[in-house]
mmCIF file of C-alpha atoms in Angstrom:
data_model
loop_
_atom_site.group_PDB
_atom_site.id
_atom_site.type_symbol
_atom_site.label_atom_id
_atom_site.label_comp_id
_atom_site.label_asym_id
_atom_site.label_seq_id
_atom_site.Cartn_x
_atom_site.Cartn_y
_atom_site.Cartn_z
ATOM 1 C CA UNK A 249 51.170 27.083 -6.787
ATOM 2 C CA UNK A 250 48.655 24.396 -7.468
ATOM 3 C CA UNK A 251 44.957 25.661 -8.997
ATOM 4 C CA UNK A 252 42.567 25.280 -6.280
ATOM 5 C CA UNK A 253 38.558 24.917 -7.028
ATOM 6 C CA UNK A 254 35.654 26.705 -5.373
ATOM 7 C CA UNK A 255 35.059 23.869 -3.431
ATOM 8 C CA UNK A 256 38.609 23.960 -1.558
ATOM 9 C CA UNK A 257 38.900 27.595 -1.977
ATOM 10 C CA UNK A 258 36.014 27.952 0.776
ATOM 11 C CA UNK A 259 36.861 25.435 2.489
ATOM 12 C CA UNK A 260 40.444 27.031 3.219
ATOM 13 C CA UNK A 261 39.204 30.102 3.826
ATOM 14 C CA UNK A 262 36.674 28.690 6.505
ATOM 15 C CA UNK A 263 39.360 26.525 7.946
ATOM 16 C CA UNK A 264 41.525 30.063 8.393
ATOM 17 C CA UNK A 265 38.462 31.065 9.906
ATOM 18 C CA UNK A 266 38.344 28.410 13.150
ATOM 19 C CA UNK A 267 42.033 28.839 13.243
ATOM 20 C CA UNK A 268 41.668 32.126 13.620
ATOM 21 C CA UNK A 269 39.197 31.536 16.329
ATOM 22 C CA UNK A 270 40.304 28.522 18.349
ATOM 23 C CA UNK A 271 38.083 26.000 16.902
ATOM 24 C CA UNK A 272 39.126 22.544 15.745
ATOM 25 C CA UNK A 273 35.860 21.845 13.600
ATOM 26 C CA UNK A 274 36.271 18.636 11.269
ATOM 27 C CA UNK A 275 34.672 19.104 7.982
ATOM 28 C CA UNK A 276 32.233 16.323 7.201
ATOM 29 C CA UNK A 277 32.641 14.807 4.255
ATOM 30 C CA UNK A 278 29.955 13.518 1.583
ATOM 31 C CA UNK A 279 31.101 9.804 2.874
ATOM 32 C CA UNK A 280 30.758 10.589 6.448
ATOM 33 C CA UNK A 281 27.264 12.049 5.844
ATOM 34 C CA UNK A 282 26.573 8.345 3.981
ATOM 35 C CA UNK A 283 27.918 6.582 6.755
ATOM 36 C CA UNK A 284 25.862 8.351 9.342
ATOM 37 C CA UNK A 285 22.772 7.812 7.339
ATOM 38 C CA UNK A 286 23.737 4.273 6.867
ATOM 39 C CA UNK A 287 24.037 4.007 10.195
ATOM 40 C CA UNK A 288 20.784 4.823 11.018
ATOM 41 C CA UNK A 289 18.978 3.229 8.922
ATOM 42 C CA UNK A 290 20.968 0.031 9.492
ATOM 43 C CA UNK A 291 19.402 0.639 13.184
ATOM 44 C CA UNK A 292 15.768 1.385 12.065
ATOM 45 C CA UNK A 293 15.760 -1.667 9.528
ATOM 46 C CA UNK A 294 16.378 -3.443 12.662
ATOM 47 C CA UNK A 295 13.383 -2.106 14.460
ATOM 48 C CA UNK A 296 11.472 -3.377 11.061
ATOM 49 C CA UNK A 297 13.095 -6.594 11.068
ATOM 50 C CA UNK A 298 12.015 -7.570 15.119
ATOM 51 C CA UNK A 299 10.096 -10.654 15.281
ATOM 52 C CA UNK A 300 7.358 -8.937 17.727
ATOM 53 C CA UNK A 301 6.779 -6.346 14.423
ATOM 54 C CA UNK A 302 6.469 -9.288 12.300
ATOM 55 C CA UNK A 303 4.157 -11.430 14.231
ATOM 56 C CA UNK A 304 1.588 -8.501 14.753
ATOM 57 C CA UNK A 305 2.079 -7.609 11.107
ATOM 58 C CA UNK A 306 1.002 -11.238 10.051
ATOM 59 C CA UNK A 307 -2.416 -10.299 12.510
ATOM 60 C CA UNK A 308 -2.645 -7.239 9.857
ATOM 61 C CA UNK A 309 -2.487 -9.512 7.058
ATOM 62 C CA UNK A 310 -5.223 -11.969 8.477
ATOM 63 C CA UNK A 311 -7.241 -9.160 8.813
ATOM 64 C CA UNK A 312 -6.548 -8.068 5.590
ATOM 65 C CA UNK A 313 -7.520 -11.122 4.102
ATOM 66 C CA UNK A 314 -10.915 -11.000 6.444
ATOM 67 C CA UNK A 315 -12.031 -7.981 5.523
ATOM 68 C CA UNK A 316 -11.984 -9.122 1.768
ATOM 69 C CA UNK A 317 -13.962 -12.155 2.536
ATOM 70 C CA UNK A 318 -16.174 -10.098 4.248
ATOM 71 C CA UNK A 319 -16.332 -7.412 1.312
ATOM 72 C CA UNK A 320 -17.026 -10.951 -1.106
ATOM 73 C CA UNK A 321 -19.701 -11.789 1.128
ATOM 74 C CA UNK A 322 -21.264 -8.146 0.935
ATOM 75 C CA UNK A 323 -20.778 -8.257 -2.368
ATOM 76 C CA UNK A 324 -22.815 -11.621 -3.107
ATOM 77 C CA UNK A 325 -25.893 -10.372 -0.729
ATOM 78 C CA UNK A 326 -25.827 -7.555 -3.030
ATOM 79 C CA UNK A 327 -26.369 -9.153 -6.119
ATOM 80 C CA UNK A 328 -28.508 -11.578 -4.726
ATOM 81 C CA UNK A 329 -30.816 -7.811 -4.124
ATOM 82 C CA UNK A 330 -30.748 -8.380 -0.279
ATOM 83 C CA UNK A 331 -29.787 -4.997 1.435
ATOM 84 C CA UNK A 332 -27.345 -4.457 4.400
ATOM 85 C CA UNK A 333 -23.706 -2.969 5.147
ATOM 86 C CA UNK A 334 -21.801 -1.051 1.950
ATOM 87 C CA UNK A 335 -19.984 -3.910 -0.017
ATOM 88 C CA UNK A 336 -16.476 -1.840 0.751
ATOM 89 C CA UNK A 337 -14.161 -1.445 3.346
ATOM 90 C CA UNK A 338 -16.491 0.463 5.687
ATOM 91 C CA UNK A 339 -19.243 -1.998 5.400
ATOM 92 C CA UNK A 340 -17.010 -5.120 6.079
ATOM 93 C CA UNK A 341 -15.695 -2.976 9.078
ATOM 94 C CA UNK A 342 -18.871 -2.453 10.686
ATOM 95 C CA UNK A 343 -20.162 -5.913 10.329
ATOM 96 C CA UNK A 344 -17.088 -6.315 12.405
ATOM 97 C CA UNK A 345 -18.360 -4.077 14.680
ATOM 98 C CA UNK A 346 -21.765 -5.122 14.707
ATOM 99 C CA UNK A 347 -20.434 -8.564 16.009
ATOM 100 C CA UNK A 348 -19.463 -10.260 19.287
ATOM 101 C CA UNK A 349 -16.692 -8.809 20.434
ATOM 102 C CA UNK A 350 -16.655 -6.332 17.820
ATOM 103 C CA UNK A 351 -14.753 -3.664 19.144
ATOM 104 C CA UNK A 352 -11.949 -5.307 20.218
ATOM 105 C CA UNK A 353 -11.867 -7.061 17.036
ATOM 106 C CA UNK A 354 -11.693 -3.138 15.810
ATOM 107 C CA UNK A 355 -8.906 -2.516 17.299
ATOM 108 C CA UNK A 356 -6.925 -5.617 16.800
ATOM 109 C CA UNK A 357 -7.274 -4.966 13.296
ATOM 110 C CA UNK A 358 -6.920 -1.296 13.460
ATOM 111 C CA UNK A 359 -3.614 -2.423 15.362
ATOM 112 C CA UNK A 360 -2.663 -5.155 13.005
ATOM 113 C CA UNK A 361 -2.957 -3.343 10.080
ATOM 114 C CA UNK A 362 -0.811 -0.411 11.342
ATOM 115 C CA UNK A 363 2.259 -2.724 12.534
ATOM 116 C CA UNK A 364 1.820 -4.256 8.462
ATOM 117 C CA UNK A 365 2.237 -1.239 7.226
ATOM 118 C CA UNK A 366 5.576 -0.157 9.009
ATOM 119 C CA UNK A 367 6.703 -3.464 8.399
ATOM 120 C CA UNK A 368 5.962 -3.027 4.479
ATOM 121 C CA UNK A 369 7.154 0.108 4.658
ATOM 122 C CA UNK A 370 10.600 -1.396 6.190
ATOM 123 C CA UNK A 371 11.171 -2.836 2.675
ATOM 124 C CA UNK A 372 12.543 0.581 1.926
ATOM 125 C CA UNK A 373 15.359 0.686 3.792
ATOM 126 C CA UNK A 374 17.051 -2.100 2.534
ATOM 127 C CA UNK A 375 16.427 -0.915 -1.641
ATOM 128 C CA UNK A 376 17.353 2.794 -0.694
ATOM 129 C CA UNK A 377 20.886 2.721 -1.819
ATOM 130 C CA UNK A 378 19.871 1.421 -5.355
ATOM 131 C CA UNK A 379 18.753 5.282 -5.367
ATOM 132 C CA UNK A 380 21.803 6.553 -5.193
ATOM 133 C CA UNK A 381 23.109 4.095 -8.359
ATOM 134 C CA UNK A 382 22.334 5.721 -11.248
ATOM 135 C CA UNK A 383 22.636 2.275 -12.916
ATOM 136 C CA UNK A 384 19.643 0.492 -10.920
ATOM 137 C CA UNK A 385 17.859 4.003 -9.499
ATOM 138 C CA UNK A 386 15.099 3.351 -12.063
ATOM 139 C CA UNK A 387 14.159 0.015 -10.844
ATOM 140 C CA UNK A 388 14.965 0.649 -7.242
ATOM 141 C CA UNK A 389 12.083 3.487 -7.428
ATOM 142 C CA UNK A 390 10.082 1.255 -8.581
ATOM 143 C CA UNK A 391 10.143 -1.204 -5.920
ATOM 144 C CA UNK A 392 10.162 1.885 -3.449
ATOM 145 C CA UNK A 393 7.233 2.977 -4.901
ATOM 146 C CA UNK A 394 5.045 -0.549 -4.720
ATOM 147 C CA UNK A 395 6.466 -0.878 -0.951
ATOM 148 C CA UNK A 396 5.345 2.162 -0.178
ATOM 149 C CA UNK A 397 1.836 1.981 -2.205
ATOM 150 C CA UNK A 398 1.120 -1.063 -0.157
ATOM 151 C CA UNK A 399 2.058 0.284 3.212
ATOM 152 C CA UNK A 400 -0.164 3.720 2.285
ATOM 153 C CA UNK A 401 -3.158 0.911 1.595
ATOM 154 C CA UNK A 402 -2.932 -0.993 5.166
ATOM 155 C CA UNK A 403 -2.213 2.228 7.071
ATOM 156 C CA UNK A 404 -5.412 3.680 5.216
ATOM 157 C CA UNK A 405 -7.843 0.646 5.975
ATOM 158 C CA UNK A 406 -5.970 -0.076 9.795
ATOM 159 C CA UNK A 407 -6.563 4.049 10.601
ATOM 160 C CA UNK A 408 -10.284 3.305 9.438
ATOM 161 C CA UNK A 409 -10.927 0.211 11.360
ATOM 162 C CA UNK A 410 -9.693 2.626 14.515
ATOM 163 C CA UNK A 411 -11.801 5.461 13.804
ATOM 164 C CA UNK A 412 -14.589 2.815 13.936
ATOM 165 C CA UNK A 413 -13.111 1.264 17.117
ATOM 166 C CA UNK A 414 -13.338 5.066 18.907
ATOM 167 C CA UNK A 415 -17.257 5.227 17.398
ATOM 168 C CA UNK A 416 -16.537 7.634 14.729
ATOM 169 C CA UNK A 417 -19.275 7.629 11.812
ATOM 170 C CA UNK A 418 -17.101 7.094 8.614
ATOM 171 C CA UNK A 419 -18.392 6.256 4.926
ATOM 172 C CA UNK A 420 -15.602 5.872 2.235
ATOM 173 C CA UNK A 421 -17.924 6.718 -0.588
ATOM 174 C CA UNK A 422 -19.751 9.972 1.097
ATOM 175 C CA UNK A 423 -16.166 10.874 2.100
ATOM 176 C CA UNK A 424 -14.824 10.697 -1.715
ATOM 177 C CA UNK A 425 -18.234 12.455 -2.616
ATOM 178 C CA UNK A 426 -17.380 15.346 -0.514
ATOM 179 C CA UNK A 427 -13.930 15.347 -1.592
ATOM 180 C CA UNK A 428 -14.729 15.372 -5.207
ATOM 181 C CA UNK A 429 -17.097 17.974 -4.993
ATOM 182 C CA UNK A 430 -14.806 20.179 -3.371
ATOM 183 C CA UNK A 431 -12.163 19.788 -5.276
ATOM 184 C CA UNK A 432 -14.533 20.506 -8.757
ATOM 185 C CA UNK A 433 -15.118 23.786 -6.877
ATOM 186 C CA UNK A 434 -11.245 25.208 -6.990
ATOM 187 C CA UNK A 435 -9.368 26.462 -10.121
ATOM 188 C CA UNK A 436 -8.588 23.301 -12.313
ATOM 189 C CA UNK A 437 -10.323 21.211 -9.868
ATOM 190 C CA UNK A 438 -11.831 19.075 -12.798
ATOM 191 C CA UNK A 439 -7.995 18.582 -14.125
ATOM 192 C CA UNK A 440 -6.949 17.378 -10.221
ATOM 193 C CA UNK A 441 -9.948 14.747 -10.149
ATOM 194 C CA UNK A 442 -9.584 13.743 -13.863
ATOM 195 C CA UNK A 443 -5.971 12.957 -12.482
ATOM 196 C CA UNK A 444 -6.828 10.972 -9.780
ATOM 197 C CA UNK A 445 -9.237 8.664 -12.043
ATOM 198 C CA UNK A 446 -6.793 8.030 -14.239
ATOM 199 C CA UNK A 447 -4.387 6.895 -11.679
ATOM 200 C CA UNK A 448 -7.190 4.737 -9.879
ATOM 201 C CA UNK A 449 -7.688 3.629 -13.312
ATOM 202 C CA UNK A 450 -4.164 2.810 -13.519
ATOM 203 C CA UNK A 451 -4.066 1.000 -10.306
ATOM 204 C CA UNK A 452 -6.890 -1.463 -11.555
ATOM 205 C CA UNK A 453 -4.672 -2.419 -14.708
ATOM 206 C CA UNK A 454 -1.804 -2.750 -12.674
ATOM 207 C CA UNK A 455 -3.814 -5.553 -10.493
ATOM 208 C CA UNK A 456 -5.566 -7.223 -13.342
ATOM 209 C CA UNK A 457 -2.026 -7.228 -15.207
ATOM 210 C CA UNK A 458 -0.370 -8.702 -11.653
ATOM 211 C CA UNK A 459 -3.055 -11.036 -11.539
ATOM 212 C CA UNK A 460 -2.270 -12.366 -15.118
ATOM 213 C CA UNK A 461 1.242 -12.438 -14.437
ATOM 214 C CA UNK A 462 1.122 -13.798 -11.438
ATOM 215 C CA UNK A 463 3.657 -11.419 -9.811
ATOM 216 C CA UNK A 464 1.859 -11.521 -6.714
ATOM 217 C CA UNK A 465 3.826 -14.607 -5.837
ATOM 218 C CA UNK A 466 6.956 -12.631 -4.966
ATOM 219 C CA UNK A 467 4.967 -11.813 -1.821
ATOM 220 C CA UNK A 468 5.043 -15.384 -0.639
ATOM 221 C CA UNK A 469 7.604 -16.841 0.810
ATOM 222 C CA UNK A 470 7.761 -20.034 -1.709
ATOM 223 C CA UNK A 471 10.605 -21.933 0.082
ATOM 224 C CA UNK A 472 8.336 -22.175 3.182
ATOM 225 C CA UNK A 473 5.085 -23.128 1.326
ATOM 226 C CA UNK A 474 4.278 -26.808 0.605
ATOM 227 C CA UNK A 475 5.049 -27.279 -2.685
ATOM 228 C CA UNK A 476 1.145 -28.755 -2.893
ATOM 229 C CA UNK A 477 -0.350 -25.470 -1.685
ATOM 230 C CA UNK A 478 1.970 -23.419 -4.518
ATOM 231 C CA UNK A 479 -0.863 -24.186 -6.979
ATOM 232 C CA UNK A 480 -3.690 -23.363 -5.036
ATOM 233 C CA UNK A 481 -2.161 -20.316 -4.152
ATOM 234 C CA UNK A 482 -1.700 -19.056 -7.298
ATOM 235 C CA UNK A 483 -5.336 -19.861 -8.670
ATOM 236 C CA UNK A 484 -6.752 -17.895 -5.371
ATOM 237 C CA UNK A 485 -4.186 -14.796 -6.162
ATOM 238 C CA UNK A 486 -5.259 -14.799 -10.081
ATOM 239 C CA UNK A 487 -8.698 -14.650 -9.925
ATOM 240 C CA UNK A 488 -8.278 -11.805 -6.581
ATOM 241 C CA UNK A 489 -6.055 -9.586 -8.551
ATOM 242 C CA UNK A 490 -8.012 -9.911 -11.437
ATOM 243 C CA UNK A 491 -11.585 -9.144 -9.410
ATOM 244 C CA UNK A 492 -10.127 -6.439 -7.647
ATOM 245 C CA UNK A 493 -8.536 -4.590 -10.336
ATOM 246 C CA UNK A 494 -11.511 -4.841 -12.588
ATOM 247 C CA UNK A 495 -13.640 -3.008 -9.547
ATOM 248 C CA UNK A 496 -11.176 -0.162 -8.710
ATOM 249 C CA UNK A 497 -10.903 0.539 -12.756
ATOM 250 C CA UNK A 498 -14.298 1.343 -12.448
ATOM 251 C CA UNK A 499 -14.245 3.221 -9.521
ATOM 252 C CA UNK A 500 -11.715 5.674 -12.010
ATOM 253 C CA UNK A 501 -13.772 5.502 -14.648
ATOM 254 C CA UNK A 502 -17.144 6.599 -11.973
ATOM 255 C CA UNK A 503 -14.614 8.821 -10.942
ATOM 256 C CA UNK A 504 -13.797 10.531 -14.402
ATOM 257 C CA UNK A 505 -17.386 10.840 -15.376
ATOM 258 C CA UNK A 506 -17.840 13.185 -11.816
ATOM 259 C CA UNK A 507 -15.083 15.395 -13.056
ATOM 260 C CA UNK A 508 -15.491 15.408 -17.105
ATOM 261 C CA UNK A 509 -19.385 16.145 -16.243
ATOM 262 C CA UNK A 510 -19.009 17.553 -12.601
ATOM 263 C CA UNK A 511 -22.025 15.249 -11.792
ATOM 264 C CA UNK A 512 -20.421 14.753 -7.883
ATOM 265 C CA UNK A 513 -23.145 11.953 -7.614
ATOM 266 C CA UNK A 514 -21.310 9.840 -10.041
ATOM 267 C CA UNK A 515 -18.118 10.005 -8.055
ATOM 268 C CA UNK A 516 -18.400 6.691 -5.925
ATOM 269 C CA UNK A 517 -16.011 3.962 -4.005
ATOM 270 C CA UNK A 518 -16.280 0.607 -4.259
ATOM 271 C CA UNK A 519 -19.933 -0.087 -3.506
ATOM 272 C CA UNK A 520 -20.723 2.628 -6.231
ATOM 273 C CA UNK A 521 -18.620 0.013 -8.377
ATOM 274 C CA UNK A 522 -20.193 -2.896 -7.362
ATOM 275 C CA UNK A 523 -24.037 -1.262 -7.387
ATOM 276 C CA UNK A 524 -23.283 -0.061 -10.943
ATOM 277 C CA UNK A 525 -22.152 -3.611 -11.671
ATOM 278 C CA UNK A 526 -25.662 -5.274 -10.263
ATOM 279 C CA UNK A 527 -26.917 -2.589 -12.623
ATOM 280 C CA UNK A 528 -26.319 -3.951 -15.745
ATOM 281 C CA UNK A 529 -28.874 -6.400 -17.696
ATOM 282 C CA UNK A 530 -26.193 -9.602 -16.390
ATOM 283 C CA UNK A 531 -25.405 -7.579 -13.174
ATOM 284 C CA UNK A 532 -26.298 -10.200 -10.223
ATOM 285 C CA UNK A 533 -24.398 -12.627 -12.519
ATOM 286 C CA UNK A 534 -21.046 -10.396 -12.892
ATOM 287 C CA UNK A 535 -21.323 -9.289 -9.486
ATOM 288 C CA UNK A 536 -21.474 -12.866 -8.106
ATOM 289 C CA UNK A 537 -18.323 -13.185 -10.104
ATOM 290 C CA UNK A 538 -16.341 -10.186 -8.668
ATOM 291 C CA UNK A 539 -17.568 -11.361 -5.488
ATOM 292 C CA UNK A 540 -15.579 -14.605 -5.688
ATOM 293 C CA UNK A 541 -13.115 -12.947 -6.857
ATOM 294 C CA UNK A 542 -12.838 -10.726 -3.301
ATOM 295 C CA UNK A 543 -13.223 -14.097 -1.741
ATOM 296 C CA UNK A 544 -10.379 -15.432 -3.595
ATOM 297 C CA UNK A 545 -8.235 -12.157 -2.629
ATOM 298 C CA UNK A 546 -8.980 -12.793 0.894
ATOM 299 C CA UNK A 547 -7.868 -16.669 0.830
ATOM 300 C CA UNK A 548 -4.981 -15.115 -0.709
ATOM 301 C CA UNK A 549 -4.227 -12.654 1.777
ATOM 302 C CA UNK A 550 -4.351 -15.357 4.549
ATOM 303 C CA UNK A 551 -1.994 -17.587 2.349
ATOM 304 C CA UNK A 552 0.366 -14.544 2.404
ATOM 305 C CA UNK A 553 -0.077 -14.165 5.970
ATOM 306 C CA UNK A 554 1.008 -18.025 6.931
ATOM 307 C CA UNK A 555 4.197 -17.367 3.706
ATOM 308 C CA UNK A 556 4.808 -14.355 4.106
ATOM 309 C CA UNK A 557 7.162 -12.129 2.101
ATOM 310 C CA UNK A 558 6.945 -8.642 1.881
ATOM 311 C CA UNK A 559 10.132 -8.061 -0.916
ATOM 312 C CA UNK A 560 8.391 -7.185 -4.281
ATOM 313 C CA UNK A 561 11.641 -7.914 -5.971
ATOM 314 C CA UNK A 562 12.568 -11.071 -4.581
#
């Protein structure tokens, strides 16, 4: 008699089992199980793929590229020492609100951003089986992981432009103030918020270096863009990148001070950033600099939303 494994030893004896008891049951196999999952995700990349999900996404990625110009805006009134709205996501928002039409503006971008970040988040499904090739699972993880980084970031800023749109009071830095200090308040709470400033920290080199590299790009759709606007395109997405990551590295390093000193005043957002920067002896200079460089971002962001292209890998 042929040696038979664990495997097909219980299997046997389960098979005895429903014949034993009438039953017919077919044993799914580990290729079934992949077929049935490729099956439905075949069907939900579809729902990702629809043209109606695509067109409202591109209204998230106007909006996206709005808010920026609005955030460069805030910025440069800021260094210029005029007061007003939070140069950050929540002040851009409620000049938004504060203008004609405001709250439906709220909401389409509230809406906008959502449908961009399931549509972002779509990318997944097609890069998923890389995971299961131990040969490209590295580099498929990767791209998972940027898809997915991105789709967290719209969902974030289209959930805030809602809670604005329903009247809720929301500020992104006395939010990550409260957080902070309560996490400095739990066992290795300074360890957990040390963390997070290094990866903020992180995410800041990560735009500066995408900004230098000009990997950005991939997320335009080059075939469709004029060949005269490629240029032009890639200045605007330099200097972004390159504003924006400089700004959030210094949100992480804010951010590390609060937790190496547990000083919870120090932990800040991105006005804390850009107040610190109109703080220095050059401040309103450097400031009017990063401003631009939002500006840029947001010119950017509407290029990407006339070209778009939302593979990271393509």
């Amino acid at each position: 008699m042929p040696w038979t494994g664990p495997f097909d030893r219980s299997q046997a004896r389960g098979d005895a089992l429903d014949g034993a008891l009438g039953h017919d049951r077919p044993v799914p196999t580990a290729r079934s199980l992949l077929d049935r999952v490729h099956r439905v995700i075949t069907h939900a990349r579809e729902v990702t793929d629809h043209p109606v999900l695509e067109a409202v996404a591109r209204i998230g990625l106007v909006a996206y590229g709005v808010v920026h110009l609005l955030i460069g805006w805030l910025a440069l009134q800021l260094a210029r020492g005029a007061g007003g709205a939070d140069a950050d996501q929540t002040g851009a928002l409620q000049t938004v609100a504060g203008s004609p039409g405001g709250l439906a503006l709220l909401w389409l971008i509230g809406l906008g951003l959502g449908a961009l970040a399931l549509w972002q988040a779509g990318e997944v499904l097609l890069w998923w089986h890389g995971l299961l090739d131990a040969t490209h699972r590295r580099r498929t993880a990767l791209v998972c992981a940027r898809c997915l980084t991105k789709a967290a970031v719209y969902a974030v800023l289209g959930v805030t432009a809602l809670l604005f749109a329903v009247g809720a009071d929301y500020q992104a830095d006395e939010r990550l103030r409260e957080l902070t200090g309560e996490t400095l308040e739990v066992p290795a709470g300074p360890v957990l918020v040390a963390g997070v400033a290094a990866g903020v920290v992180a995410v800041g080199l990560y735009s500066v270096a995408r900004g230098v590299t000009g990997g950005f790009m991939k997320d335009i759709d080059l075939p469709a863009a004029p060949d005269r606007w490629e240029p032009v395109i890639e200045v605007v997405g330099r200097i972004g990148y390159a504003a924006k990551g400089i700004a959030f590295g210094l949100v992480g390093v804010l951010l590390w001070r609060a937790a190496t000193s547990a000083d919870v005043s120090t932990a800040t957002g991105l006005d804390g950033a850009m107040t610190a920067i109109a703080g220095v002896g050059a401040g309103p200079w450097l400031l009017t600099g990063v401003a631009a460089g939002f500006a840029a971002f947001g010119v950017y962001a509407l290029a990407r939303a006339r070209y778009p292209d939302r593979d990271p890998s393509s």
